[in-house]
């Protein structure tokens, strides 16, 4: 998995991210278009100049990729958001 750049913006294949969010590619793309998956880009400063971090937030997961200047992924974290899962279960049980 590697991040490419188009017009100075990082681009990554949906097929690389979707499974990390427990989604298929079309589901991931639909949720991105609807805004139910958010993404952020942070660019490093100082000692981290040239690095960047991509974060994808779904209802249940946060996936964060820290990348080098050339798009090589240096670290990847994947965190299950248990609070969101519990809140959803509570809402469903309340109905």
mmCIF file of C-alpha atoms in Angstrom:
data_model
loop_
_atom_site.group_PDB
_atom_site.id
_atom_site.type_symbol
_atom_site.label_atom_id
_atom_site.label_comp_id
_atom_site.label_asym_id
_atom_site.label_seq_id
_atom_site.Cartn_x
_atom_site.Cartn_y
_atom_site.Cartn_z
ATOM 1 C CA UNK A 1 0.000 0.000 0.000
ATOM 2 C CA UNK A 2 1.377 3.393 -0.977
ATOM 3 C CA UNK A 3 -0.076 6.874 -1.174
ATOM 4 C CA UNK A 4 0.210 8.678 -4.509
ATOM 5 C CA UNK A 5 -0.114 12.409 -5.135
ATOM 6 C CA UNK A 6 -2.342 14.296 -7.560
ATOM 7 C CA UNK A 7 -2.096 18.083 -7.676
ATOM 8 C CA UNK A 8 -0.193 17.995 -4.381
ATOM 9 C CA UNK A 9 -2.955 16.057 -2.589
ATOM 10 C CA UNK A 10 -2.564 12.507 -1.270
ATOM 11 C CA UNK A 11 -4.617 9.825 -3.039
ATOM 12 C CA UNK A 12 -4.967 6.206 -1.948
ATOM 13 C CA UNK A 13 -6.846 3.354 -3.580
ATOM 14 C CA UNK A 14 -10.226 2.674 -1.945
ATOM 15 C CA UNK A 15 -9.410 -1.049 -2.124
ATOM 16 C CA UNK A 16 -6.556 -0.436 0.341
ATOM 17 C CA UNK A 17 -8.661 1.427 2.935
ATOM 18 C CA UNK A 18 -12.101 -0.230 2.684
ATOM 19 C CA UNK A 19 -11.103 -3.533 4.343
ATOM 20 C CA UNK A 20 -9.510 -1.650 7.245
ATOM 21 C CA UNK A 21 -12.954 -0.148 7.914
ATOM 22 C CA UNK A 22 -14.633 -3.557 7.413
ATOM 23 C CA UNK A 23 -16.296 -2.391 4.190
ATOM 24 C CA UNK A 24 -16.274 -3.423 0.570
ATOM 25 C CA UNK A 25 -15.017 -0.877 -1.958
ATOM 26 C CA UNK A 26 -18.433 0.255 -3.199
ATOM 27 C CA UNK A 27 -19.731 0.658 0.375
ATOM 28 C CA UNK A 28 -16.636 2.665 1.289
ATOM 29 C CA UNK A 29 -17.056 4.917 -1.758
ATOM 30 C CA UNK A 30 -20.760 5.469 -1.024
ATOM 31 C CA UNK A 31 -20.030 6.405 2.595
ATOM 32 C CA UNK A 32 -17.216 8.757 1.532
ATOM 33 C CA UNK A 33 -19.506 10.520 -0.951
ATOM 34 C CA UNK A 34 -22.272 10.871 1.632
ATOM 35 C CA UNK A 35 -19.868 12.234 4.263
ATOM 36 C CA UNK A 36 -20.429 9.354 6.675
ATOM 37 C CA UNK A 37 -16.740 8.541 6.418
ATOM 38 C CA UNK A 38 -14.591 11.575 7.100
ATOM 39 C CA UNK A 39 -10.986 11.950 6.121
ATOM 40 C CA UNK A 40 -8.335 14.421 7.204
ATOM 41 C CA UNK A 41 -4.807 15.207 6.067
ATOM 42 C CA UNK A 42 -2.208 16.639 8.414
ATOM 43 C CA UNK A 43 1.185 17.776 7.159
ATOM 44 C CA UNK A 44 4.249 17.521 9.366
ATOM 45 C CA UNK A 45 6.198 20.527 10.555
ATOM 46 C CA UNK A 46 9.647 20.950 12.064
ATOM 47 C CA UNK A 47 11.310 17.563 12.543
ATOM 48 C CA UNK A 48 8.321 15.929 10.770
ATOM 49 C CA UNK A 49 8.488 18.211 7.714
ATOM 50 C CA UNK A 50 7.739 16.167 4.594
ATOM 51 C CA UNK A 51 5.681 13.571 6.444
ATOM 52 C CA UNK A 52 1.912 13.556 6.466
ATOM 53 C CA UNK A 53 -0.885 11.726 8.208
ATOM 54 C CA UNK A 54 -4.137 10.531 6.637
ATOM 55 C CA UNK A 55 -6.995 9.663 8.962
ATOM 56 C CA UNK A 56 -10.262 7.975 7.999
ATOM 57 C CA UNK A 57 -13.159 7.962 10.487
ATOM 58 C CA UNK A 58 -16.150 5.674 10.065
ATOM 59 C CA UNK A 59 -18.861 5.048 12.620
ATOM 60 C CA UNK A 60 -16.917 2.137 14.116
ATOM 61 C CA UNK A 61 -13.277 2.613 13.072
ATOM 62 C CA UNK A 62 -10.463 5.134 12.918
ATOM 63 C CA UNK A 63 -7.639 4.299 10.530
ATOM 64 C CA UNK A 64 -4.545 6.504 10.529
ATOM 65 C CA UNK A 65 -1.650 6.271 8.079
ATOM 66 C CA UNK A 66 1.567 8.158 8.736
ATOM 67 C CA UNK A 67 3.500 8.517 5.492
ATOM 68 C CA UNK A 68 6.892 9.652 4.336
ATOM 69 C CA UNK A 69 7.539 12.308 1.718
ATOM 70 C CA UNK A 70 7.378 9.760 -1.122
ATOM 71 C CA UNK A 71 4.062 8.231 0.038
ATOM 72 C CA UNK A 72 5.551 5.186 1.740
ATOM 73 C CA UNK A 73 3.453 4.229 4.753
ATOM 74 C CA UNK A 74 5.588 4.415 7.870
ATOM 75 C CA UNK A 75 2.937 3.469 10.429
ATOM 76 C CA UNK A 76 -0.678 2.348 10.354
ATOM 77 C CA UNK A 77 -3.067 2.360 13.288
ATOM 78 C CA UNK A 78 -6.566 0.950 13.333
ATOM 79 C CA UNK A 79 -8.785 1.583 16.352
ATOM 80 C CA UNK A 80 -12.267 0.211 16.930
ATOM 81 C CA UNK A 81 -14.486 2.927 18.365
ATOM 82 C CA UNK A 82 -16.315 0.922 21.015
ATOM 83 C CA UNK A 83 -18.193 3.934 22.372
ATOM 84 C CA UNK A 84 -19.897 4.383 18.994
ATOM 85 C CA UNK A 85 -20.849 0.710 18.941
ATOM 86 C CA UNK A 86 -22.334 0.921 22.444
ATOM 87 C CA UNK A 87 -24.250 4.114 21.621
ATOM 88 C CA UNK A 88 -25.726 2.522 18.502
ATOM 89 C CA UNK A 89 -26.795 -0.565 20.442
ATOM 90 C CA UNK A 90 -28.417 1.610 23.126
ATOM 91 C CA UNK A 91 -30.319 3.591 20.496
ATOM 92 C CA UNK A 92 -31.576 0.420 18.818
ATOM 93 C CA UNK A 93 -32.655 -1.085 22.147
ATOM 94 C CA UNK A 94 -34.494 2.081 23.174
ATOM 95 C CA UNK A 95 -36.865 1.834 20.174
#
